[in-house]
Amino acid sequence: MGDAEQAIIKVAQALDEVDAAEWDACANPAGEPYNPFVSHAFLSALEESGSATRRTGWMPYHLLLEDGQGGLAGCMPMYLKSHSRGEYVFDHGWADAYERAGGQYYPKLQVSVPFTPATGPRLLTKPGPGREPAEDRLIAGALEVARRTGVSSLHFTFLPERQWRKLGARGLLQRTDQQFHWHNHDYRSFDDFLADLSSRKRKMIRKERERALEADIEIEWATGETLTEDHWDAFFAFYMDTGSRKWGSPYLTRKFFSLINERMPERTLLVMAKRRGRYIAGALNFIGGDALYGRNWGAIEHHPFLHFECCYYQAIDFAIARGIPRVEAGAQGEHKLARGYLPSRTYSAHWIANASFRDAVAEYLNRERLHVERDIEVLGEYSPFRHDLAHDPASAEIREDDF
């Protein structure tokens, strides 16, 4: 990292102020699993497309740790937020309580990837003996920025477990939740995966896959050089339909999809459904080094089980074909359990300036973590996998090395 005493913390209010190669050397170092969401290409596309900007309530406030020679020793995707939308770790109740007590909850600082409920590193540093001190400097820098800006709070969301524990050791409040992930046990085909399920679940999935395509629907994978602007035009219509119904105002602009198509097509997968020569539905995925991440879904025609086919079963097919160890199918959704996606913990850490409010939130989080553990335990009893398997899919979901 260079001389720790000479390291400098800076804030960049636009990612284009940061050299892409230097950012990526910290975000996705060689030899470590690639995470598409912390890449310069993805984050800068959010900003340049007008999706994550001051106007939309996501003012870039990225933390940079420069070494004594002016190089980048660490960085952190951080935003000054004027609301809590697009985060998927919900603190609306905290905001309401804080403001009822006469405080001002917004603005707050958010260390996350906008609109993306996917676990990934937040303390971005290069591997080696300098990593631990660089992470410590980033944490100290973020806390100092929070104090100097006078924000109510600082939030790190969708953390790897190791970084979550590190932040907890520094006094930040610890929160857990759950998602549903599918794990690839070296399957050679979808039928191999089905063979691990109970007979009843196996039959259910086969029936759902047949029903999804029975209206002469064809499925197409588009990735890398096969992706075109026609694909994105069609998908954006699907996205706008779903986003308008779910959120009222969709988060991502049309330009965002063109930018990621220019910058990271080999990390992007569209699963498109076509009927009578027209695209009618699609699911957007991003390809990581050790996971396929399902992100957005939409449709202009609605057919039974087509959502399951495009979002869950086709993702499994692709992961098996590519040898990808894991599929993360996004936030929430207990219906994923019956389809082979098992509960997995997610982690966040929170700093709150007001001591009395911090104590109240800490007490709430103590109870919430117990509830999450009980929920995971209960859901594990409903695993669709056969009980005679040599491996235990439920326990495989919660290992630290999955993150």
mmCIF file of C-alpha atoms in Angstrom:
data_model
loop_
_atom_site.group_PDB
_atom_site.id
_atom_site.type_symbol
_atom_site.label_atom_id
_atom_site.label_comp_id
_atom_site.label_asym_id
_atom_site.label_seq_id
_atom_site.Cartn_x
_atom_site.Cartn_y
_atom_site.Cartn_z
ATOM 1 C CA MET A 1 0.000 0.000 0.000
ATOM 2 C CA GLY A 2 2.940 2.272 0.421
ATOM 3 C CA ASP A 3 3.675 4.261 3.565
ATOM 4 C CA ALA A 4 0.513 4.092 5.688
ATOM 5 C CA GLU A 5 1.381 7.400 7.290
ATOM 6 C CA GLN A 6 1.323 9.088 3.892
ATOM 7 C CA ALA A 7 -1.978 7.584 2.711
ATOM 8 C CA ILE A 8 -4.666 10.153 1.888
ATOM 9 C CA ILE A 9 -8.472 9.813 1.904
ATOM 10 C CA LYS A 10 -10.340 11.699 -0.813
ATOM 11 C CA VAL A 11 -13.943 11.874 -2.048
ATOM 12 C CA ALA A 12 -14.794 11.685 -5.767
ATOM 13 C CA GLN A 13 -18.192 13.044 -6.776
ATOM 14 C CA ALA A 14 -18.111 11.266 -10.129
ATOM 15 C CA LEU A 15 -16.529 7.968 -11.073
ATOM 16 C CA ASP A 16 -15.101 9.484 -14.252
ATOM 17 C CA GLU A 17 -12.672 11.318 -11.931
ATOM 18 C CA VAL A 18 -11.087 7.939 -11.172
ATOM 19 C CA ASP A 19 -8.894 5.990 -13.568
ATOM 20 C CA ALA A 20 -10.798 2.843 -14.567
ATOM 21 C CA ALA A 21 -7.767 0.552 -14.425
ATOM 22 C CA GLU A 22 -6.803 1.769 -10.949
ATOM 23 C CA TRP A 23 -10.363 1.351 -9.630
ATOM 24 C CA ASP A 24 -10.653 -2.144 -11.107
ATOM 25 C CA ALA A 25 -7.280 -3.193 -9.679
ATOM 26 C CA CYS A 26 -8.891 -2.729 -6.256
ATOM 27 C CA ALA A 27 -12.442 -3.808 -7.144
ATOM 28 C CA ASN A 28 -11.569 -6.961 -9.083
ATOM 29 C CA PRO A 29 -7.943 -7.937 -8.423
ATOM 30 C CA ALA A 30 -6.413 -10.663 -10.568
ATOM 31 C CA GLY A 31 -6.854 -14.103 -9.059
ATOM 32 C CA GLU A 32 -10.067 -13.283 -7.171
ATOM 33 C CA PRO A 33 -13.675 -13.984 -8.278
ATOM 34 C CA TYR A 34 -14.889 -11.223 -10.571
ATOM 35 C CA ASN A 35 -17.831 -9.160 -9.316
ATOM 36 C CA PRO A 36 -19.457 -7.225 -12.176
ATOM 37 C CA PHE A 37 -21.293 -4.755 -9.962
ATOM 38 C CA VAL A 38 -18.271 -3.099 -8.343
ATOM 39 C CA SER A 39 -16.486 -2.748 -11.684
ATOM 40 C CA HIS A 40 -15.792 0.737 -13.024
ATOM 41 C CA ALA A 41 -17.797 -0.160 -16.153
ATOM 42 C CA PHE A 42 -21.004 -0.952 -14.254
ATOM 43 C CA LEU A 43 -20.850 1.865 -11.717
ATOM 44 C CA SER A 44 -19.878 4.508 -14.272
ATOM 45 C CA ALA A 45 -22.724 3.376 -16.545
ATOM 46 C CA LEU A 46 -25.163 4.066 -13.701
ATOM 47 C CA GLU A 47 -23.824 7.605 -13.375
ATOM 48 C CA GLU A 48 -23.378 8.482 -17.044
ATOM 49 C CA SER A 49 -26.838 7.182 -17.935
ATOM 50 C CA GLY A 50 -28.502 9.425 -15.361
ATOM 51 C CA SER A 51 -29.653 6.456 -13.276
ATOM 52 C CA ALA A 52 -27.571 7.082 -10.130
ATOM 53 C CA THR A 53 -27.048 10.829 -9.816
ATOM 54 C CA ARG A 54 -27.756 13.689 -7.446
ATOM 55 C CA ARG A 55 -31.037 14.291 -9.306
ATOM 56 C CA THR A 56 -32.232 10.748 -8.613
ATOM 57 C CA GLY A 57 -31.176 10.878 -4.960
ATOM 58 C CA TRP A 58 -27.929 8.918 -5.449
ATOM 59 C CA MET A 59 -25.190 11.557 -5.324
ATOM 60 C CA PRO A 60 -21.817 9.862 -5.936
ATOM 61 C CA TYR A 61 -19.516 10.280 -2.944
ATOM 62 C CA HIS A 62 -16.926 7.613 -3.661
ATOM 63 C CA LEU A 63 -14.156 7.162 -1.129
ATOM 64 C CA LEU A 64 -10.589 6.922 -2.452
ATOM 65 C CA LEU A 65 -7.493 5.880 -0.510
ATOM 66 C CA GLU A 66 -4.349 7.152 -2.190
ATOM 67 C CA ASP A 67 -0.938 5.820 -1.252
ATOM 68 C CA GLY A 68 2.135 7.965 -0.740
ATOM 69 C CA GLN A 69 2.935 7.906 -4.467
ATOM 70 C CA GLY A 70 -0.517 9.097 -5.615
ATOM 71 C CA GLY A 71 -1.710 5.641 -6.671
ATOM 72 C CA LEU A 72 -4.996 4.116 -5.580
ATOM 73 C CA ALA A 73 -4.596 1.720 -2.636
ATOM 74 C CA GLY A 74 -8.306 1.303 -1.973
ATOM 75 C CA CYS A 75 -11.732 2.637 -2.826
ATOM 76 C CA MET A 76 -15.385 2.353 -1.896
ATOM 77 C CA PRO A 77 -18.616 2.939 -3.873
ATOM 78 C CA MET A 78 -20.452 5.453 -1.663
ATOM 79 C CA TYR A 79 -23.451 7.724 -2.211
ATOM 80 C CA LEU A 80 -25.083 10.618 -0.425
ATOM 81 C CA LYS A 81 -28.748 9.594 -0.331
ATOM 82 C CA SER A 82 -31.869 11.749 -0.012
ATOM 83 C CA HIS A 83 -34.218 8.728 0.287
ATOM 84 C CA SER A 84 -34.069 4.959 0.900
ATOM 85 C CA ARG A 85 -35.323 3.680 -2.436
ATOM 86 C CA GLY A 86 -33.405 1.171 -4.556
ATOM 87 C CA GLU A 87 -31.447 -0.304 -1.636
ATOM 88 C CA TYR A 88 -33.271 -3.565 -0.701
ATOM 89 C CA VAL A 89 -32.137 -3.337 2.930
ATOM 90 C CA PHE A 90 -35.090 -1.516 4.369
ATOM 91 C CA ASP A 91 -34.674 1.325 6.841
ATOM 92 C CA HIS A 92 -37.858 3.269 6.085
ATOM 93 C CA GLY A 93 -39.098 2.501 9.596
ATOM 94 C CA TRP A 94 -35.899 3.912 11.077
ATOM 95 C CA ALA A 95 -36.312 7.083 9.018
ATOM 96 C CA ASP A 96 -39.934 7.524 10.140
ATOM 97 C CA ALA A 97 -39.060 7.024 13.816
ATOM 98 C CA TYR A 98 -36.068 9.369 13.625
ATOM 99 C CA GLU A 99 -38.089 12.146 12.022
ATOM 100 C CA ARG A 100 -41.057 11.677 14.383
ATOM 101 C CA ALA A 101 -38.580 12.287 17.196
ATOM 102 C CA GLY A 102 -37.615 15.590 15.572
ATOM 103 C CA GLY A 103 -34.475 14.498 13.743
ATOM 104 C CA GLN A 104 -33.537 14.678 10.049
ATOM 105 C CA TYR A 105 -32.710 11.216 8.731
ATOM 106 C CA TYR A 106 -31.760 12.357 5.226
ATOM 107 C CA PRO A 107 -29.222 12.859 3.841
ATOM 108 C CA LYS A 108 -27.428 9.644 4.783
ATOM 109 C CA LEU A 109 -24.377 7.879 3.338
ATOM 110 C CA GLN A 110 -24.816 4.541 1.585
ATOM 111 C CA VAL A 111 -21.949 2.184 0.706
ATOM 112 C CA SER A 112 -23.570 -0.051 -1.882
ATOM 113 C CA VAL A 113 -24.233 -0.685 -5.549
ATOM 114 C CA PRO A 114 -27.393 1.209 -6.543
ATOM 115 C CA PHE A 115 -30.479 -0.876 -7.324
ATOM 116 C CA THR A 116 -28.505 -4.110 -6.892
ATOM 117 C CA PRO A 117 -29.269 -6.531 -4.025
ATOM 118 C CA ALA A 118 -26.208 -8.707 -4.648
ATOM 119 C CA THR A 119 -23.457 -9.500 -2.151
ATOM 120 C CA GLY A 120 -20.032 -8.208 -3.100
ATOM 121 C CA PRO A 121 -16.986 -6.448 -1.649
ATOM 122 C CA ARG A 122 -17.478 -2.904 -0.434
ATOM 123 C CA LEU A 123 -13.999 -2.260 0.994
ATOM 124 C CA LEU A 124 -12.135 -2.499 -2.299
ATOM 125 C CA THR A 125 -8.418 -3.114 -1.874
ATOM 126 C CA LYS A 126 -5.564 -4.952 -3.517
ATOM 127 C CA PRO A 127 -4.561 -8.365 -2.143
ATOM 128 C CA GLY A 128 -1.420 -8.762 -0.094
ATOM 129 C CA PRO A 129 -0.103 -7.643 3.298
ATOM 130 C CA GLY A 130 -1.421 -4.116 2.736
ATOM 131 C CA ARG A 131 -5.057 -5.209 2.455
ATOM 132 C CA GLU A 132 -5.979 -5.189 6.143
ATOM 133 C CA PRO A 133 -4.513 -1.736 6.889
ATOM 134 C CA ALA A 134 -6.065 -0.360 3.685
ATOM 135 C CA GLU A 135 -9.488 -1.659 4.732
ATOM 136 C CA ASP A 136 -9.001 -0.124 8.170
ATOM 137 C CA ARG A 137 -8.176 3.240 6.581
ATOM 138 C CA LEU A 138 -11.265 3.062 4.352
ATOM 139 C CA ILE A 139 -13.511 2.371 7.353
ATOM 140 C CA ALA A 140 -11.945 5.188 9.350
ATOM 141 C CA GLY A 141 -12.223 7.493 6.334
ATOM 142 C CA ALA A 142 -15.905 6.701 5.795
ATOM 143 C CA LEU A 143 -16.702 7.351 9.450
ATOM 144 C CA GLU A 144 -14.797 10.638 9.346
ATOM 145 C CA VAL A 145 -16.658 11.737 6.201
ATOM 146 C CA ALA A 146 -19.957 10.836 7.883
ATOM 147 C CA ARG A 147 -19.086 12.964 10.926
ATOM 148 C CA ARG A 148 -17.843 15.921 8.888
ATOM 149 C CA THR A 149 -20.866 15.964 6.571
ATOM 150 C CA GLY A 150 -23.227 15.740 9.541
ATOM 151 C CA VAL A 151 -25.309 12.890 8.115
ATOM 152 C CA SER A 152 -27.583 10.892 10.377
ATOM 153 C CA SER A 153 -26.114 7.547 9.412
ATOM 154 C CA LEU A 154 -23.761 5.462 7.286
ATOM 155 C CA HIS A 155 -24.858 2.116 5.817
ATOM 156 C CA PHE A 156 -22.842 -0.737 4.262
ATOM 157 C CA THR A 157 -25.182 -3.171 2.518
ATOM 158 C CA PHE A 158 -24.802 -6.637 0.948
ATOM 159 C CA LEU A 159 -21.382 -7.188 2.451
ATOM 160 C CA PRO A 160 -19.266 -10.344 2.361
ATOM 161 C CA GLU A 161 -19.316 -11.934 5.805
ATOM 162 C CA ARG A 162 -15.635 -11.176 6.480
ATOM 163 C CA GLN A 163 -16.088 -7.460 5.861
ATOM 164 C CA TRP A 164 -19.327 -7.507 7.885
ATOM 165 C CA ARG A 165 -17.484 -8.963 10.869
ATOM 166 C CA LYS A 166 -14.692 -6.424 10.454
ATOM 167 C CA LEU A 167 -17.164 -3.538 10.536
ATOM 168 C CA GLY A 168 -18.877 -5.075 13.551
ATOM 169 C CA ALA A 169 -15.549 -5.166 15.363
ATOM 170 C CA ARG A 170 -15.266 -1.416 14.664
ATOM 171 C CA GLY A 171 -18.573 -0.829 16.473
ATOM 172 C CA LEU A 172 -21.021 -0.697 13.559
ATOM 173 C CA LEU A 173 -24.430 -2.291 14.116
ATOM 174 C CA GLN A 174 -24.830 -5.668 12.430
ATOM 175 C CA ARG A 175 -27.874 -6.734 10.439
ATOM 176 C CA THR A 176 -28.724 -9.935 8.602
ATOM 177 C CA ASP A 177 -31.388 -10.985 6.132
ATOM 178 C CA GLN A 178 -31.797 -13.776 3.607
ATOM 179 C CA GLN A 179 -31.998 -14.451 -0.107
ATOM 180 C CA PHE A 180 -32.387 -17.656 -2.096
ATOM 181 C CA HIS A 181 -29.397 -19.024 -4.033
ATOM 182 C CA TRP A 182 -28.916 -22.114 -6.188
ATOM 183 C CA HIS A 183 -25.670 -24.103 -5.939
ATOM 184 C CA ASN A 184 -24.118 -26.116 -8.721
ATOM 185 C CA HIS A 185 -22.889 -29.463 -7.410
ATOM 186 C CA ASP A 186 -20.900 -30.181 -10.575
ATOM 187 C CA TYR A 187 -24.073 -30.975 -12.499
ATOM 188 C CA ARG A 188 -23.622 -31.989 -16.137
ATOM 189 C CA SER A 189 -27.237 -31.261 -17.103
ATOM 190 C CA PHE A 190 -30.536 -29.966 -15.757
ATOM 191 C CA ASP A 191 -31.640 -33.582 -15.361
ATOM 192 C CA ASP A 192 -28.647 -34.153 -13.084
ATOM 193 C CA PHE A 193 -29.928 -31.356 -10.880
ATOM 194 C CA LEU A 194 -33.473 -32.749 -10.948
ATOM 195 C CA ALA A 195 -32.161 -36.134 -9.844
ATOM 196 C CA ASP A 196 -31.125 -34.522 -6.544
ATOM 197 C CA LEU A 197 -34.710 -33.422 -5.842
ATOM 198 C CA SER A 198 -37.573 -35.292 -4.290
ATOM 199 C CA SER A 199 -39.810 -37.070 -6.790
ATOM 200 C CA ARG A 200 -42.684 -34.642 -6.211
ATOM 201 C CA LYS A 201 -40.542 -31.532 -6.813
ATOM 202 C CA ARG A 202 -38.935 -33.138 -9.861
ATOM 203 C CA LYS A 203 -42.347 -33.721 -11.447
ATOM 204 C CA MET A 204 -43.532 -30.218 -10.542
ATOM 205 C CA ILE A 205 -40.549 -28.524 -12.209
ATOM 206 C CA ARG A 206 -40.803 -30.623 -15.361
ATOM 207 C CA LYS A 207 -44.483 -29.742 -15.635
ATOM 208 C CA GLU A 208 -43.792 -26.042 -15.102
ATOM 209 C CA ARG A 209 -41.127 -26.016 -17.819
ATOM 210 C CA GLU A 210 -43.502 -27.713 -20.272
ATOM 211 C CA ARG A 211 -46.337 -25.306 -19.463
ATOM 212 C CA ALA A 212 -44.087 -22.257 -19.817
ATOM 213 C CA LEU A 213 -43.310 -23.028 -23.473
ATOM 214 C CA GLU A 214 -46.550 -24.617 -24.632
ATOM 215 C CA ALA A 215 -47.815 -21.457 -26.435
ATOM 216 C CA ASP A 216 -45.089 -21.884 -29.101
ATOM 217 C CA ILE A 217 -42.633 -19.848 -27.032
ATOM 218 C CA GLU A 218 -38.930 -20.089 -27.828
ATOM 219 C CA ILE A 219 -36.071 -19.167 -25.489
ATOM 220 C CA GLU A 220 -32.902 -17.385 -26.644
ATOM 221 C CA TRP A 221 -29.687 -16.588 -24.807
ATOM 222 C CA ALA A 222 -28.020 -13.347 -25.887
ATOM 223 C CA THR A 223 -24.577 -12.522 -24.516
ATOM 224 C CA GLY A 224 -21.319 -11.016 -25.711
ATOM 225 C CA GLU A 225 -21.270 -10.301 -29.442
ATOM 226 C CA THR A 226 -24.784 -11.681 -29.935
ATOM 227 C CA LEU A 227 -26.321 -8.829 -27.921
ATOM 228 C CA THR A 228 -27.807 -6.069 -30.083
ATOM 229 C CA GLU A 229 -29.615 -2.799 -29.518
ATOM 230 C CA ASP A 230 -32.769 -4.546 -30.752
ATOM 231 C CA HIS A 231 -32.496 -6.868 -27.766
ATOM 232 C CA TRP A 232 -32.145 -3.905 -25.448
ATOM 233 C CA ASP A 233 -35.056 -2.026 -27.039
ATOM 234 C CA ALA A 234 -37.278 -5.032 -26.409
ATOM 235 C CA PHE A 235 -35.975 -5.649 -22.915
ATOM 236 C CA PHE A 236 -36.357 -1.998 -21.912
ATOM 237 C CA ALA A 237 -40.062 -2.186 -22.777
ATOM 238 C CA PHE A 238 -40.359 -5.215 -20.482
ATOM 239 C CA TYR A 239 -38.388 -3.457 -17.750
ATOM 240 C CA MET A 240 -40.519 -0.306 -17.939
ATOM 241 C CA ASP A 241 -43.725 -2.330 -17.659
ATOM 242 C CA THR A 242 -42.549 -4.193 -14.553
ATOM 243 C CA GLY A 243 -40.855 -1.163 -12.984
ATOM 244 C CA SER A 244 -43.873 1.075 -13.437
ATOM 245 C CA ARG A 245 -46.089 -1.451 -11.685
ATOM 246 C CA LYS A 246 -43.653 -2.228 -8.840
ATOM 247 C CA TRP A 247 -42.058 1.135 -8.088
ATOM 248 C CA GLY A 248 -44.072 3.726 -10.017
ATOM 249 C CA SER A 249 -40.873 5.135 -11.521
ATOM 250 C CA PRO A 250 -38.282 2.630 -12.870
ATOM 251 C CA TYR A 251 -34.718 3.251 -11.729
ATOM 252 C CA LEU A 252 -32.659 2.541 -14.849
ATOM 253 C CA THR A 253 -32.666 4.619 -18.024
ATOM 254 C CA ARG A 254 -32.516 3.242 -21.562
ATOM 255 C CA LYS A 255 -29.006 4.678 -21.931
ATOM 256 C CA PHE A 256 -27.761 2.476 -19.074
ATOM 257 C CA PHE A 257 -28.414 -0.684 -21.069
ATOM 258 C CA SER A 258 -26.585 0.671 -24.103
ATOM 259 C CA LEU A 259 -23.580 1.583 -21.956
ATOM 260 C CA ILE A 260 -23.259 -1.846 -20.365
ATOM 261 C CA ASN A 261 -23.638 -3.349 -23.835
ATOM 262 C CA GLU A 262 -20.649 -1.298 -24.953
ATOM 263 C CA ARG A 263 -18.519 -1.877 -21.865
ATOM 264 C CA MET A 264 -19.293 -5.339 -20.513
ATOM 265 C CA PRO A 265 -21.282 -7.451 -23.013
ATOM 266 C CA GLU A 266 -19.295 -10.576 -22.124
ATOM 267 C CA ARG A 267 -20.513 -10.155 -18.525
ATOM 268 C CA THR A 268 -24.141 -9.723 -19.531
ATOM 269 C CA LEU A 269 -26.775 -12.360 -20.331
ATOM 270 C CA LEU A 270 -30.282 -11.707 -21.615
ATOM 271 C CA VAL A 271 -32.685 -14.640 -21.517
ATOM 272 C CA MET A 272 -35.314 -13.673 -24.089
ATOM 273 C CA ALA A 273 -38.664 -15.347 -24.770
ATOM 274 C CA LYS A 274 -40.022 -15.095 -28.319
ATOM 275 C CA ARG A 275 -43.500 -15.917 -29.632
ATOM 276 C CA ARG A 276 -44.566 -15.682 -33.275
ATOM 277 C CA GLY A 277 -41.416 -13.803 -34.211
ATOM 278 C CA ARG A 278 -41.687 -11.181 -31.450
ATOM 279 C CA TYR A 279 -39.901 -10.900 -28.131
ATOM 280 C CA ILE A 280 -42.487 -11.021 -25.344
ATOM 281 C CA ALA A 281 -40.432 -11.371 -22.153
ATOM 282 C CA GLY A 282 -36.883 -11.315 -20.863
ATOM 283 C CA ALA A 283 -34.599 -11.655 -17.848
ATOM 284 C CA LEU A 284 -31.351 -9.741 -17.353
ATOM 285 C CA ASN A 285 -28.418 -11.496 -15.690
ATOM 286 C CA PHE A 286 -24.812 -10.550 -14.996
ATOM 287 C CA ILE A 287 -22.005 -13.108 -15.133
ATOM 288 C CA GLY A 288 -19.548 -13.061 -12.247
ATOM 289 C CA GLY A 289 -16.482 -15.136 -11.572
ATOM 290 C CA ASP A 290 -18.308 -17.501 -9.236
ATOM 291 C CA ALA A 291 -21.972 -16.590 -9.646
ATOM 292 C CA LEU A 292 -24.662 -15.742 -12.161
ATOM 293 C CA TYR A 293 -26.705 -12.820 -10.854
ATOM 294 C CA GLY A 294 -30.330 -12.491 -11.875
ATOM 295 C CA ARG A 295 -31.347 -8.838 -11.874
ATOM 296 C CA ASN A 296 -34.424 -7.692 -13.813
ATOM 297 C CA TRP A 297 -37.429 -9.335 -15.425
ATOM 298 C CA GLY A 298 -40.307 -8.072 -17.535
ATOM 299 C CA ALA A 299 -42.935 -9.182 -20.031
ATOM 300 C CA ILE A 300 -45.533 -7.743 -22.383
ATOM 301 C CA GLU A 301 -47.428 -11.045 -22.609
ATOM 302 C CA HIS A 302 -48.125 -13.171 -19.554
ATOM 303 C CA HIS A 303 -48.011 -16.954 -19.765
ATOM 304 C CA PRO A 304 -48.128 -19.496 -16.929
ATOM 305 C CA PHE A 305 -44.698 -20.237 -15.439
ATOM 306 C CA LEU A 306 -42.817 -18.172 -18.053
ATOM 307 C CA HIS A 307 -41.335 -16.051 -15.263
ATOM 308 C CA PHE A 308 -39.998 -19.182 -13.529
ATOM 309 C CA GLU A 309 -38.612 -20.509 -16.806
ATOM 310 C CA CYS A 310 -36.761 -17.333 -17.799
ATOM 311 C CA CYS A 311 -35.537 -16.271 -14.365
ATOM 312 C CA TYR A 312 -34.853 -19.521 -12.513
ATOM 313 C CA TYR A 313 -34.650 -22.563 -14.770
ATOM 314 C CA GLN A 314 -32.817 -20.919 -17.666
ATOM 315 C CA ALA A 315 -30.352 -19.414 -15.174
ATOM 316 C CA ILE A 316 -29.670 -22.919 -13.857
ATOM 317 C CA ASP A 317 -29.240 -24.206 -17.419
ATOM 318 C CA PHE A 318 -26.756 -21.436 -18.194
ATOM 319 C CA ALA A 319 -24.815 -21.953 -14.958
ATOM 320 C CA ILE A 320 -24.497 -25.674 -15.660
ATOM 321 C CA ALA A 321 -23.406 -25.034 -19.247
ATOM 322 C CA ARG A 322 -20.757 -22.518 -18.139
ATOM 323 C CA GLY A 323 -19.678 -24.333 -14.957
ATOM 324 C CA ILE A 324 -20.742 -21.394 -12.769
ATOM 325 C CA PRO A 325 -20.879 -22.417 -9.094
ATOM 326 C CA ARG A 326 -23.862 -20.379 -7.948
ATOM 327 C CA VAL A 327 -26.997 -18.539 -9.116
ATOM 328 C CA GLU A 328 -28.230 -15.587 -7.081
ATOM 329 C CA ALA A 329 -31.776 -14.838 -8.164
ATOM 330 C CA GLY A 330 -32.209 -11.465 -6.494
ATOM 331 C CA ALA A 331 -34.042 -10.290 -3.389
ATOM 332 C CA GLN A 332 -36.799 -12.072 -1.496
ATOM 333 C CA GLY A 333 -39.145 -14.736 -2.901
ATOM 334 C CA GLU A 334 -39.852 -17.868 -0.826
ATOM 335 C CA HIS A 335 -41.391 -19.412 -3.962
ATOM 336 C CA LYS A 336 -37.792 -19.951 -5.133
ATOM 337 C CA LEU A 337 -37.301 -22.577 -2.426
ATOM 338 C CA ALA A 338 -39.375 -25.237 -4.189
ATOM 339 C CA ARG A 339 -37.310 -24.640 -7.329
ATOM 340 C CA GLY A 340 -33.951 -25.488 -5.808
ATOM 341 C CA TYR A 341 -32.936 -22.061 -4.495
ATOM 342 C CA LEU A 342 -32.123 -22.350 -0.798
ATOM 343 C CA PRO A 343 -31.896 -19.683 1.930
ATOM 344 C CA SER A 344 -28.606 -17.821 2.279
ATOM 345 C CA ARG A 345 -27.735 -15.039 4.701
ATOM 346 C CA THR A 346 -27.046 -11.501 3.589
ATOM 347 C CA TYR A 347 -25.175 -8.960 5.702
ATOM 348 C CA SER A 348 -25.198 -5.222 6.329
ATOM 349 C CA ALA A 349 -23.568 -2.874 8.858
ATOM 350 C CA HIS A 350 -24.796 0.497 10.090
ATOM 351 C CA TRP A 351 -23.387 3.531 11.895
ATOM 352 C CA ILE A 352 -25.858 5.949 13.492
ATOM 353 C CA ALA A 353 -24.718 9.308 14.816
ATOM 354 C CA ASN A 354 -27.352 9.808 17.524
ATOM 355 C CA ALA A 355 -26.455 7.630 20.529
ATOM 356 C CA SER A 356 -30.016 7.175 21.836
ATOM 357 C CA PHE A 357 -31.356 6.241 18.433
ATOM 358 C CA ARG A 358 -28.376 3.935 17.851
ATOM 359 C CA ASP A 359 -29.187 2.060 21.065
ATOM 360 C CA ALA A 360 -32.817 1.625 20.026
ATOM 361 C CA VAL A 361 -31.827 0.307 16.595
ATOM 362 C CA ALA A 362 -29.246 -2.032 18.144
ATOM 363 C CA GLU A 363 -31.931 -3.582 20.348
ATOM 364 C CA TYR A 364 -34.191 -4.043 17.320
ATOM 365 C CA LEU A 365 -31.398 -5.651 15.293
ATOM 366 C CA ASN A 366 -30.627 -8.121 18.077
ATOM 367 C CA ARG A 367 -34.207 -9.403 17.825
ATOM 368 C CA GLU A 368 -34.216 -9.271 14.016
ATOM 369 C CA ARG A 369 -31.065 -11.404 13.690
ATOM 370 C CA LEU A 370 -32.644 -14.108 15.856
ATOM 371 C CA HIS A 371 -35.749 -14.021 13.678
ATOM 372 C CA VAL A 372 -33.656 -14.376 10.522
ATOM 373 C CA GLU A 373 -31.840 -17.397 11.975
ATOM 374 C CA ARG A 374 -35.108 -19.059 12.949
ATOM 375 C CA ASP A 375 -36.570 -18.319 9.514
ATOM 376 C CA ILE A 376 -33.585 -19.891 7.746
ATOM 377 C CA GLU A 377 -33.815 -22.940 9.997
ATOM 378 C CA VAL A 378 -37.538 -23.384 9.326
ATOM 379 C CA LEU A 379 -37.167 -22.872 5.583
ATOM 380 C CA GLY A 380 -34.376 -25.453 5.531
ATOM 381 C CA GLU A 381 -36.908 -28.037 6.637
ATOM 382 C CA TYR A 382 -38.780 -27.457 3.377
ATOM 383 C CA SER A 383 -35.778 -28.135 1.159
ATOM 384 C CA PRO A 384 -36.833 -29.758 -2.134
ATOM 385 C CA PHE A 385 -33.701 -31.918 -2.128
ATOM 386 C CA ARG A 386 -33.718 -35.605 -1.267
ATOM 387 C CA HIS A 387 -32.762 -36.353 2.312
ATOM 388 C CA ASP A 388 -30.353 -39.125 1.333
ATOM 389 C CA LEU A 389 -27.874 -36.869 -0.450
ATOM 390 C CA ALA A 390 -24.204 -37.090 0.499
ATOM 391 C CA HIS A 391 -24.014 -33.274 0.410
ATOM 392 C CA ASP A 392 -26.320 -31.025 2.380
ATOM 393 C CA PRO A 393 -27.654 -28.258 0.121
ATOM 394 C CA ALA A 394 -29.158 -26.306 3.007
ATOM 395 C CA SER A 395 -25.865 -25.999 4.878
ATOM 396 C CA ALA A 396 -23.973 -25.291 1.640
ATOM 397 C CA GLU A 397 -25.933 -22.082 1.301
ATOM 398 C CA ILE A 398 -24.508 -20.370 4.356
ATOM 399 C CA ARG A 399 -20.764 -20.918 4.188
ATOM 400 C CA GLU A 400 -18.632 -17.787 4.433
ATOM 401 C CA ASP A 401 -16.625 -18.765 1.351
ATOM 402 C CA ASP A 402 -19.776 -18.375 -0.758
ATOM 403 C CA PHE A 403 -19.403 -14.607 -0.574
#
